[in-house]
Structure formats: C-alpha cells, structure tokens
C-alpha cells in the first residue's frame, strides 16, 4: 500500500513539474527607436518593452546578420603566401633554395617526374630571402592572386638544388610557418594547416639524391645536400653530382567559394539576467540595415521565438 501511495505521489509531482516548465506563446515584446535614420558613429538607442527569457541582437552588419545565421558563403579575395626560413651555414655556395607556384600539377607529390612535368612559376623574387642570415627570417606577405586560375588548385613548392661545380658543400635550409590564406570581407581565411599535413615526409628528388636525406620534421622542412657518401636501400649516394628536389604543398582551392560559417548574434539578455529596457549600438558604415531582436522562451521540451525587425538607415556623418 505504501509503495502504491509513493508511486501516485511521485507521478503527481513529476506531472506538476513538467507542466510548470511548459512554454506557451513566446513572451511578446516591442522594440522602438526615436528615428530611423542615423549617422555613422551615432548612438542608436533601441528601447525594449517586455522581457523574454533570452534576447539576441542582430545588427544586419557583416558577421552579425540574421539572414546568414545558417552560414555564409563568400568568394576568396587576395591570396597571400608566407613562410619563415633559415640559411644554416649561409656561406656554403653549392646549394640554392627557390620558391615556385603551379596550377596544373597533377598532385603526385612523391614523383620527381610528375613534379617536373608541371608548369611552375618562380616567385622567389617576390619573397624576402636573406641568404646571409642564419636565424629564421620571414619571407614577408607574398601576394600571388595574379597566379590564381579559376577552378584550379594552387600548389607551392620549395626547390633545392645542389651543384658541386658551385661548391663542395651546400647551405642547409630550414623552412617553417608556411601560411596560405585568402583575404575576405570577414577576415583572413586560412587554407594551410601545418607542415605535417601540408607536406610529405620527404621531397620528390632526382635519382642522384638520397631520397631520405631531406625531411619534414614537423617543426621544419630540412633541405640539404647529400653527405660525402651515404647508403639507402643498397644505393650509394655522394655529394659529387647535381641533385634537385621539391617539397610540394597539398593543393589549396583558392578559387572556390568559401564556407566561413554562420554569423553570430550578440546576446543582450540571458535567462538569468534582469530585464533589458534599452540597447545601444553604433554603426560604422553607411547603409540600410535590417536589425532584428530575437526573443526566446524555452522549457525542457521546446523553445519559441519572437522576432522584431526594424530598418535603420545609416548615412555618412557631416562632422
């Protein structure tokens, strides 16, 4: 009997709690302004009447536009490339590193023959390379937008040549912080990730180069000539012959539309905050903006929204 009474009481309590957490229509509220036209830099005061549990603000500006709350697709703008490099033993004259770009490479980065078959455009002269410096030096931001081809990926390559006729030893190159990005209206979009993902473990090289001598260590790409004599897989390599090798990046889709993710609201009231009677926003650019205030009321079962929309015109300031 006691068990039965306890079960009935528990069910009653649970039903009562569940009912109390139901939500009907979302709380109504109103948003008004004293006028509809403002100047750039002028405070826009939105007066709020009513108090939903939560209240989000969307200004209609880039990054805070309700119309893009599910996502924003944009075209990439300028394409920028940069890296850091170090010339270890810079006085050694036998080795030389140069920088290249291709848009018709077939993607087989381990094949020296396939790399050589592609069309490569040298961009070394666009980069800042201090060949007399041992410490890392930045290449500077290199604009390669003019080399982009519609519908084709872009590959970057670091080429290292050793010529024994120019010196018995060669500079040791350390390369890191390789960055490929697009300039967009919402800020930079980065295509590159890190050396481990963007480069193979070893470069593509000609037959006279020890294929595992140069390597991707994760922290840096190391490119240097053969030792005076070494052996790999039964083959002997020396530093008496011309060698050529390429560390090639993964492909970067620099001409395709970019998904930069959804715009985000500004939360001006959470469920634990006291009511909001007004909100102030300043527009930094002229235009016509669809401003939205989204009120939300929720229970454990559902959430309901009320949206209030205002059109605000922003003009250039006379100051």
mmCIF file of C-alpha atoms in Angstrom:
data_model
loop_
_atom_site.group_PDB
_atom_site.id
_atom_site.type_symbol
_atom_site.label_atom_id
_atom_site.label_comp_id
_atom_site.label_asym_id
_atom_site.label_seq_id
_atom_site.Cartn_x
_atom_site.Cartn_y
_atom_site.Cartn_z
ATOM 1 C CA UNK A 1 0.000 0.000 0.000
ATOM 2 C CA UNK A 2 2.840 2.380 0.916
ATOM 3 C CA UNK A 3 4.522 1.642 -2.420
ATOM 4 C CA UNK A 4 1.296 2.470 -4.269
ATOM 5 C CA UNK A 5 0.846 5.805 -2.452
ATOM 6 C CA UNK A 6 4.503 6.722 -3.118
ATOM 7 C CA UNK A 7 4.126 5.958 -6.836
ATOM 8 C CA UNK A 8 0.974 8.090 -7.085
ATOM 9 C CA UNK A 9 2.623 10.999 -5.272
ATOM 10 C CA UNK A 10 5.745 10.745 -7.459
ATOM 11 C CA UNK A 11 3.682 10.795 -10.629
ATOM 12 C CA UNK A 12 1.735 13.791 -9.386
ATOM 13 C CA UNK A 13 4.896 15.699 -8.507
ATOM 14 C CA UNK A 14 6.526 14.868 -11.844
ATOM 15 C CA UNK A 15 3.409 15.943 -13.752
ATOM 16 C CA UNK A 16 3.270 19.168 -11.799
ATOM 17 C CA UNK A 17 6.941 19.973 -12.514
ATOM 18 C CA UNK A 18 6.610 19.143 -16.178
ATOM 19 C CA UNK A 19 3.525 21.318 -16.532
ATOM 20 C CA UNK A 20 5.264 24.227 -14.841
ATOM 21 C CA UNK A 21 8.076 24.019 -17.385
ATOM 22 C CA UNK A 22 5.784 24.115 -20.402
ATOM 23 C CA UNK A 23 6.008 27.233 -22.539
ATOM 24 C CA UNK A 24 3.104 28.743 -24.362
ATOM 25 C CA UNK A 25 3.481 31.559 -26.832
ATOM 26 C CA UNK A 26 6.816 33.324 -26.620
ATOM 27 C CA UNK A 27 6.725 36.438 -24.461
ATOM 28 C CA UNK A 28 5.674 39.400 -26.536
ATOM 29 C CA UNK A 29 7.926 42.429 -26.547
ATOM 30 C CA UNK A 30 8.376 45.601 -28.547
ATOM 31 C CA UNK A 31 11.457 47.438 -29.817
ATOM 32 C CA UNK A 32 11.377 51.063 -30.964
ATOM 33 C CA UNK A 33 13.783 53.871 -31.862
ATOM 34 C CA UNK A 34 13.251 57.630 -31.846
ATOM 35 C CA UNK A 35 14.044 57.834 -35.571
ATOM 36 C CA UNK A 36 15.018 55.571 -38.461
ATOM 37 C CA UNK A 37 17.981 57.457 -39.938
ATOM 38 C CA UNK A 38 21.297 57.879 -38.127
ATOM 39 C CA UNK A 39 24.809 58.993 -38.969
ATOM 40 C CA UNK A 40 27.897 56.799 -38.925
ATOM 41 C CA UNK A 41 29.244 56.796 -35.368
ATOM 42 C CA UNK A 42 25.970 57.997 -33.844
ATOM 43 C CA UNK A 43 24.460 56.004 -30.998
ATOM 44 C CA UNK A 44 21.266 54.173 -31.914
ATOM 45 C CA UNK A 45 19.187 53.607 -28.792
ATOM 46 C CA UNK A 46 16.734 50.722 -29.058
ATOM 47 C CA UNK A 47 14.014 50.904 -26.402
ATOM 48 C CA UNK A 48 12.750 47.491 -25.327
ATOM 49 C CA UNK A 49 9.358 46.814 -23.719
ATOM 50 C CA UNK A 50 8.668 43.318 -22.443
ATOM 51 C CA UNK A 51 11.050 40.713 -21.117
ATOM 52 C CA UNK A 52 11.614 37.408 -22.918
ATOM 53 C CA UNK A 53 13.822 34.867 -21.159
ATOM 54 C CA UNK A 54 16.608 35.498 -23.675
ATOM 55 C CA UNK A 55 17.150 38.300 -26.148
ATOM 56 C CA UNK A 56 19.599 38.300 -29.072
ATOM 57 C CA UNK A 57 20.560 41.267 -31.215
ATOM 58 C CA UNK A 58 21.366 41.146 -34.920
ATOM 59 C CA UNK A 59 22.548 44.447 -36.395
ATOM 60 C CA UNK A 60 22.411 43.329 -40.022
ATOM 61 C CA UNK A 61 26.126 44.053 -40.375
ATOM 62 C CA UNK A 62 28.695 41.610 -41.692
ATOM 63 C CA UNK A 63 29.179 38.833 -39.141
ATOM 64 C CA UNK A 64 26.023 39.815 -37.233
ATOM 65 C CA UNK A 65 23.344 39.368 -39.896
ATOM 66 C CA UNK A 66 20.297 37.225 -39.102
ATOM 67 C CA UNK A 67 19.990 36.414 -42.800
ATOM 68 C CA UNK A 68 23.257 34.468 -42.564
ATOM 69 C CA UNK A 69 22.645 32.672 -39.278
ATOM 70 C CA UNK A 70 22.789 29.298 -41.056
ATOM 71 C CA UNK A 71 26.063 30.064 -42.801
ATOM 72 C CA UNK A 72 27.824 32.449 -45.139
ATOM 73 C CA UNK A 73 29.435 31.572 -48.484
ATOM 74 C CA UNK A 74 31.912 34.111 -49.823
ATOM 75 C CA UNK A 75 34.385 34.431 -52.644
ATOM 76 C CA UNK A 76 38.071 34.473 -51.710
ATOM 77 C CA UNK A 77 39.790 37.780 -52.298
ATOM 78 C CA UNK A 78 43.540 38.323 -52.455
ATOM 79 C CA UNK A 79 45.650 35.170 -51.998
ATOM 80 C CA UNK A 80 48.623 35.569 -49.677
ATOM 81 C CA UNK A 81 51.568 33.256 -49.015
ATOM 82 C CA UNK A 82 54.302 33.473 -46.400
ATOM 83 C CA UNK A 83 56.879 31.363 -44.595
ATOM 84 C CA UNK A 84 59.930 31.553 -42.367
ATOM 85 C CA UNK A 85 63.297 30.239 -43.498
ATOM 86 C CA UNK A 86 66.766 29.890 -42.088
ATOM 87 C CA UNK A 87 70.022 29.617 -44.061
ATOM 88 C CA UNK A 88 72.227 27.438 -41.880
ATOM 89 C CA UNK A 89 75.871 27.759 -42.991
ATOM 90 C CA UNK A 90 74.932 30.525 -45.441
ATOM 91 C CA UNK A 91 78.471 30.790 -46.809
ATOM 92 C CA UNK A 92 78.269 27.361 -48.395
ATOM 93 C CA UNK A 93 77.887 28.039 -52.099
ATOM 94 C CA UNK A 94 76.840 24.696 -53.566
ATOM 95 C CA UNK A 95 73.155 24.785 -52.598
ATOM 96 C CA UNK A 96 70.260 27.083 -53.526
ATOM 97 C CA UNK A 97 66.594 27.154 -52.459
ATOM 98 C CA UNK A 98 63.918 28.776 -54.661
ATOM 99 C CA UNK A 99 60.115 29.105 -54.423
ATOM 100 C CA UNK A 100 57.539 28.147 -57.066
ATOM 101 C CA UNK A 101 53.786 28.002 -57.783
ATOM 102 C CA UNK A 102 51.782 25.701 -60.066
ATOM 103 C CA UNK A 103 48.115 25.390 -61.015
ATOM 104 C CA UNK A 104 48.415 22.409 -63.378
ATOM 105 C CA UNK A 105 50.356 19.941 -61.213
ATOM 106 C CA UNK A 106 48.682 16.510 -61.099
ATOM 107 C CA UNK A 107 49.136 16.175 -57.332
ATOM 108 C CA UNK A 108 51.576 13.251 -57.240
ATOM 109 C CA UNK A 109 53.981 14.957 -54.846
ATOM 110 C CA UNK A 110 56.277 11.962 -54.337
ATOM 111 C CA UNK A 111 57.100 11.642 -58.045
ATOM 112 C CA UNK A 112 60.015 13.744 -59.277
ATOM 113 C CA UNK A 113 58.954 13.128 -62.882
ATOM 114 C CA UNK A 114 55.400 14.357 -62.246
ATOM 115 C CA UNK A 115 56.633 17.439 -60.418
ATOM 116 C CA UNK A 116 58.975 18.262 -63.295
ATOM 117 C CA UNK A 117 56.174 17.753 -65.831
ATOM 118 C CA UNK A 118 54.048 20.512 -64.298
ATOM 119 C CA UNK A 119 54.244 24.181 -65.203
ATOM 120 C CA UNK A 120 55.910 26.062 -62.350
ATOM 121 C CA UNK A 121 56.186 29.830 -61.994
ATOM 122 C CA UNK A 122 59.038 31.084 -59.851
ATOM 123 C CA UNK A 123 58.104 33.575 -57.127
ATOM 124 C CA UNK A 124 61.456 33.708 -55.330
ATOM 125 C CA UNK A 125 61.916 37.374 -56.240
ATOM 126 C CA UNK A 126 58.623 38.198 -54.501
ATOM 127 C CA UNK A 127 59.921 36.745 -51.236
ATOM 128 C CA UNK A 128 62.287 38.348 -48.778
ATOM 129 C CA UNK A 129 65.166 35.870 -48.513
ATOM 130 C CA UNK A 130 68.198 36.908 -46.502
ATOM 131 C CA UNK A 131 70.702 34.370 -47.798
ATOM 132 C CA UNK A 132 73.372 35.690 -45.426
ATOM 133 C CA UNK A 133 71.334 35.101 -42.268
ATOM 134 C CA UNK A 134 71.481 32.050 -40.019
ATOM 135 C CA UNK A 135 68.438 32.920 -37.826
ATOM 136 C CA UNK A 136 64.899 32.485 -39.169
ATOM 137 C CA UNK A 137 63.735 35.356 -41.382
ATOM 138 C CA UNK A 138 60.188 35.995 -42.620
ATOM 139 C CA UNK A 139 59.521 35.926 -46.341
ATOM 140 C CA UNK A 140 57.058 38.744 -45.870
ATOM 141 C CA UNK A 141 53.494 38.515 -47.167
ATOM 142 C CA UNK A 142 53.655 37.431 -50.806
ATOM 143 C CA UNK A 143 50.635 38.253 -52.974
ATOM 144 C CA UNK A 144 50.020 35.519 -55.563
ATOM 145 C CA UNK A 145 46.489 36.487 -56.605
ATOM 146 C CA UNK A 146 47.629 37.076 -60.187
ATOM 147 C CA UNK A 147 48.667 33.415 -60.455
ATOM 148 C CA UNK A 148 45.256 32.041 -59.486
ATOM 149 C CA UNK A 149 43.317 30.200 -62.194
ATOM 150 C CA UNK A 150 39.573 29.714 -61.960
ATOM 151 C CA UNK A 151 38.606 26.175 -60.981
ATOM 152 C CA UNK A 152 42.185 25.041 -60.366
ATOM 153 C CA UNK A 153 44.006 24.409 -57.087
ATOM 154 C CA UNK A 154 47.267 26.138 -56.289
ATOM 155 C CA UNK A 155 50.426 24.289 -55.241
ATOM 156 C CA UNK A 156 53.534 25.842 -53.714
ATOM 157 C CA UNK A 157 56.961 24.226 -53.911
ATOM 158 C CA UNK A 158 60.323 24.746 -52.267
ATOM 159 C CA UNK A 159 63.012 23.668 -54.707
ATOM 160 C CA UNK A 160 66.544 22.859 -53.542
ATOM 161 C CA UNK A 161 69.412 22.380 -55.967
ATOM 162 C CA UNK A 162 72.952 21.289 -55.189
ATOM 163 C CA UNK A 163 75.592 21.894 -57.843
ATOM 164 C CA UNK A 164 79.070 20.536 -56.999
ATOM 165 C CA UNK A 165 80.548 22.857 -59.641
ATOM 166 C CA UNK A 166 79.489 25.822 -57.463
ATOM 167 C CA UNK A 167 80.762 24.460 -54.173
ATOM 168 C CA UNK A 168 81.651 21.242 -52.397
ATOM 169 C CA UNK A 169 79.039 21.818 -49.694
ATOM 170 C CA UNK A 170 75.615 23.425 -49.628
ATOM 171 C CA UNK A 171 73.588 25.614 -47.310
ATOM 172 C CA UNK A 172 71.155 23.773 -45.018
ATOM 173 C CA UNK A 173 67.638 25.190 -45.369
ATOM 174 C CA UNK A 174 65.123 25.231 -42.524
ATOM 175 C CA UNK A 175 61.578 26.215 -43.545
ATOM 176 C CA UNK A 176 58.563 26.576 -41.268
ATOM 177 C CA UNK A 177 55.395 28.603 -40.597
ATOM 178 C CA UNK A 178 54.162 28.095 -44.161
ATOM 179 C CA UNK A 179 50.907 30.038 -44.459
ATOM 180 C CA UNK A 180 48.443 30.247 -47.348
ATOM 181 C CA UNK A 181 45.362 32.387 -46.824
ATOM 182 C CA UNK A 182 42.686 34.412 -48.586
ATOM 183 C CA UNK A 183 41.680 37.934 -47.674
ATOM 184 C CA UNK A 184 37.888 38.089 -47.274
ATOM 185 C CA UNK A 185 35.259 40.564 -46.107
ATOM 186 C CA UNK A 186 35.033 38.701 -42.794
ATOM 187 C CA UNK A 187 38.774 38.472 -42.199
ATOM 188 C CA UNK A 188 41.517 36.082 -43.324
ATOM 189 C CA UNK A 189 40.575 32.545 -44.367
ATOM 190 C CA UNK A 190 43.491 30.148 -43.818
ATOM 191 C CA UNK A 191 43.907 27.249 -46.252
ATOM 192 C CA UNK A 192 47.122 25.789 -44.832
ATOM 193 C CA UNK A 193 47.219 23.763 -41.619
ATOM 194 C CA UNK A 194 50.687 22.622 -40.525
ATOM 195 C CA UNK A 195 53.801 21.082 -42.033
ATOM 196 C CA UNK A 196 52.777 17.528 -41.128
ATOM 197 C CA UNK A 197 49.504 17.796 -43.057
ATOM 198 C CA UNK A 198 50.592 20.092 -45.871
ATOM 199 C CA UNK A 199 53.841 18.349 -46.896
ATOM 200 C CA UNK A 200 55.073 14.783 -47.367
ATOM 201 C CA UNK A 201 57.738 13.279 -45.121
ATOM 202 C CA UNK A 202 60.391 13.543 -47.838
ATOM 203 C CA UNK A 203 60.639 15.643 -51.001
ATOM 204 C CA UNK A 204 60.462 14.412 -54.572
ATOM 205 C CA UNK A 205 64.045 14.217 -55.823
ATOM 206 C CA UNK A 206 66.138 13.147 -58.790
ATOM 207 C CA UNK A 207 67.917 9.794 -58.920
ATOM 208 C CA UNK A 208 71.234 11.100 -57.581
ATOM 209 C CA UNK A 209 69.747 12.495 -54.379
ATOM 210 C CA UNK A 210 69.403 10.330 -51.275
ATOM 211 C CA UNK A 211 65.567 10.262 -51.003
ATOM 212 C CA UNK A 212 65.533 10.393 -47.195
ATOM 213 C CA UNK A 213 68.285 12.957 -46.643
ATOM 214 C CA UNK A 214 65.975 15.976 -46.661
ATOM 215 C CA UNK A 215 62.936 15.564 -44.433
ATOM 216 C CA UNK A 216 59.822 17.044 -42.920
ATOM 217 C CA UNK A 217 60.369 17.008 -39.169
ATOM 218 C CA UNK A 218 57.003 18.538 -38.366
ATOM 219 C CA UNK A 219 58.630 21.582 -36.822
ATOM 220 C CA UNK A 220 60.546 22.421 -40.010
ATOM 221 C CA UNK A 221 61.313 21.254 -43.532
ATOM 222 C CA UNK A 222 65.032 20.469 -43.736
ATOM 223 C CA UNK A 223 66.610 20.619 -47.219
ATOM 224 C CA UNK A 224 70.296 19.920 -47.672
ATOM 225 C CA UNK A 225 72.719 18.092 -49.973
ATOM 226 C CA UNK A 226 73.912 14.515 -49.769
ATOM 227 C CA UNK A 227 76.649 13.614 -47.351
ATOM 228 C CA UNK A 228 80.054 12.897 -48.887
ATOM 229 C CA UNK A 229 78.938 9.275 -49.006
ATOM 230 C CA UNK A 230 75.814 7.522 -47.714
ATOM 231 C CA UNK A 231 73.731 4.460 -48.481
ATOM 232 C CA UNK A 232 69.985 3.894 -48.636
ATOM 233 C CA UNK A 233 68.256 0.690 -49.772
ATOM 234 C CA UNK A 234 71.519 -0.607 -51.187
ATOM 235 C CA UNK A 235 72.237 2.520 -53.229
ATOM 236 C CA UNK A 236 75.289 4.682 -52.519
ATOM 237 C CA UNK A 237 74.906 8.458 -52.765
ATOM 238 C CA UNK A 238 77.633 11.122 -52.828
ATOM 239 C CA UNK A 239 77.919 14.896 -52.953
ATOM 240 C CA UNK A 240 79.766 14.886 -56.261
ATOM 241 C CA UNK A 241 76.695 15.010 -58.525
ATOM 242 C CA UNK A 242 73.992 17.580 -59.252
ATOM 243 C CA UNK A 243 70.838 16.967 -57.214
ATOM 244 C CA UNK A 244 67.390 18.525 -57.352
ATOM 245 C CA UNK A 245 64.408 18.124 -55.026
ATOM 246 C CA UNK A 246 60.971 19.604 -54.328
ATOM 247 C CA UNK A 247 58.866 19.877 -51.202
ATOM 248 C CA UNK A 248 55.374 20.475 -52.630
ATOM 249 C CA UNK A 249 52.331 21.521 -50.623
ATOM 250 C CA UNK A 250 48.962 19.867 -50.668
ATOM 251 C CA UNK A 251 46.507 21.547 -53.090
ATOM 252 C CA UNK A 252 44.792 24.745 -51.958
ATOM 253 C CA UNK A 253 41.409 25.529 -53.541
ATOM 254 C CA UNK A 254 41.999 29.253 -53.833
ATOM 255 C CA UNK A 255 39.309 29.962 -56.448
ATOM 256 C CA UNK A 256 36.318 28.134 -54.969
ATOM 257 C CA UNK A 257 33.655 29.785 -52.771
ATOM 258 C CA UNK A 258 34.470 29.572 -49.067
ATOM 259 C CA UNK A 259 32.160 28.488 -46.273
ATOM 260 C CA UNK A 260 33.107 30.807 -43.416
ATOM 261 C CA UNK A 261 30.397 29.543 -41.081
ATOM 262 C CA UNK A 262 27.329 31.248 -39.633
ATOM 263 C CA UNK A 263 27.038 34.830 -38.487
ATOM 264 C CA UNK A 264 26.639 35.123 -34.717
ATOM 265 C CA UNK A 265 24.191 37.157 -32.606
ATOM 266 C CA UNK A 266 25.001 39.426 -29.692
ATOM 267 C CA UNK A 267 23.203 38.120 -26.614
ATOM 268 C CA UNK A 268 21.960 41.117 -24.658
ATOM 269 C CA UNK A 269 19.908 39.126 -22.163
ATOM 270 C CA UNK A 270 20.324 35.559 -20.948
ATOM 271 C CA UNK A 271 17.730 33.676 -18.905
ATOM 272 C CA UNK A 272 19.433 34.629 -15.628
ATOM 273 C CA UNK A 273 19.741 38.352 -16.413
ATOM 274 C CA UNK A 274 17.346 41.046 -15.293
ATOM 275 C CA UNK A 275 15.109 42.671 -17.885
ATOM 276 C CA UNK A 276 16.625 44.898 -20.560
ATOM 277 C CA UNK A 277 14.956 48.258 -21.127
ATOM 278 C CA UNK A 278 17.273 49.540 -23.855
ATOM 279 C CA UNK A 279 20.240 48.606 -26.002
ATOM 280 C CA UNK A 280 22.753 50.913 -27.702
ATOM 281 C CA UNK A 281 24.535 50.156 -30.966
ATOM 282 C CA UNK A 282 26.809 52.233 -33.216
ATOM 283 C CA UNK A 283 27.085 51.554 -36.950
ATOM 284 C CA UNK A 284 30.495 52.124 -38.507
ATOM 285 C CA UNK A 285 29.483 52.151 -42.187
ATOM 286 C CA UNK A 286 26.642 53.753 -44.150
ATOM 287 C CA UNK A 287 23.888 51.536 -45.494
ATOM 288 C CA UNK A 288 20.396 50.230 -44.911
ATOM 289 C CA UNK A 289 20.347 47.616 -42.159
ATOM 290 C CA UNK A 290 17.646 45.139 -41.214
ATOM 291 C CA UNK A 291 18.011 44.979 -37.449
ATOM 292 C CA UNK A 292 16.422 42.066 -35.643
ATOM 293 C CA UNK A 293 15.806 41.384 -31.986
ATOM 294 C CA UNK A 294 15.057 37.714 -31.340
ATOM 295 C CA UNK A 295 13.303 36.914 -28.069
ATOM 296 C CA UNK A 296 13.340 33.313 -26.877
ATOM 297 C CA UNK A 297 11.365 31.487 -24.210
ATOM 298 C CA UNK A 298 12.069 27.832 -23.532
ATOM 299 C CA UNK A 299 11.104 24.858 -21.443
ATOM 300 C CA UNK A 300 12.624 21.409 -21.142
ATOM 301 C CA UNK A 301 10.545 20.417 -24.161
ATOM 302 C CA UNK A 302 10.677 23.295 -26.605
ATOM 303 C CA UNK A 303 11.794 26.803 -27.463
ATOM 304 C CA UNK A 304 9.707 29.533 -29.038
ATOM 305 C CA UNK A 305 10.918 32.706 -30.699
ATOM 306 C CA UNK A 306 9.522 36.151 -31.305
ATOM 307 C CA UNK A 307 11.326 38.313 -33.865
ATOM 308 C CA UNK A 308 11.084 42.094 -34.032
ATOM 309 C CA UNK A 309 12.536 43.747 -37.131
ATOM 310 C CA UNK A 310 13.477 47.372 -37.725
ATOM 311 C CA UNK A 311 15.007 49.031 -40.769
ATOM 312 C CA UNK A 312 17.731 51.511 -39.908
ATOM 313 C CA UNK A 313 19.326 53.801 -42.491
ATOM 314 C CA UNK A 314 22.871 54.938 -41.739
ATOM 315 C CA UNK A 315 24.347 57.901 -43.625
ATOM 316 C CA UNK A 316 27.777 59.497 -43.683
ATOM 317 C CA UNK A 317 28.468 61.834 -40.803
ATOM 318 C CA UNK A 318 28.691 65.568 -41.524
ATOM 319 C CA UNK A 319 31.397 66.019 -38.888
#
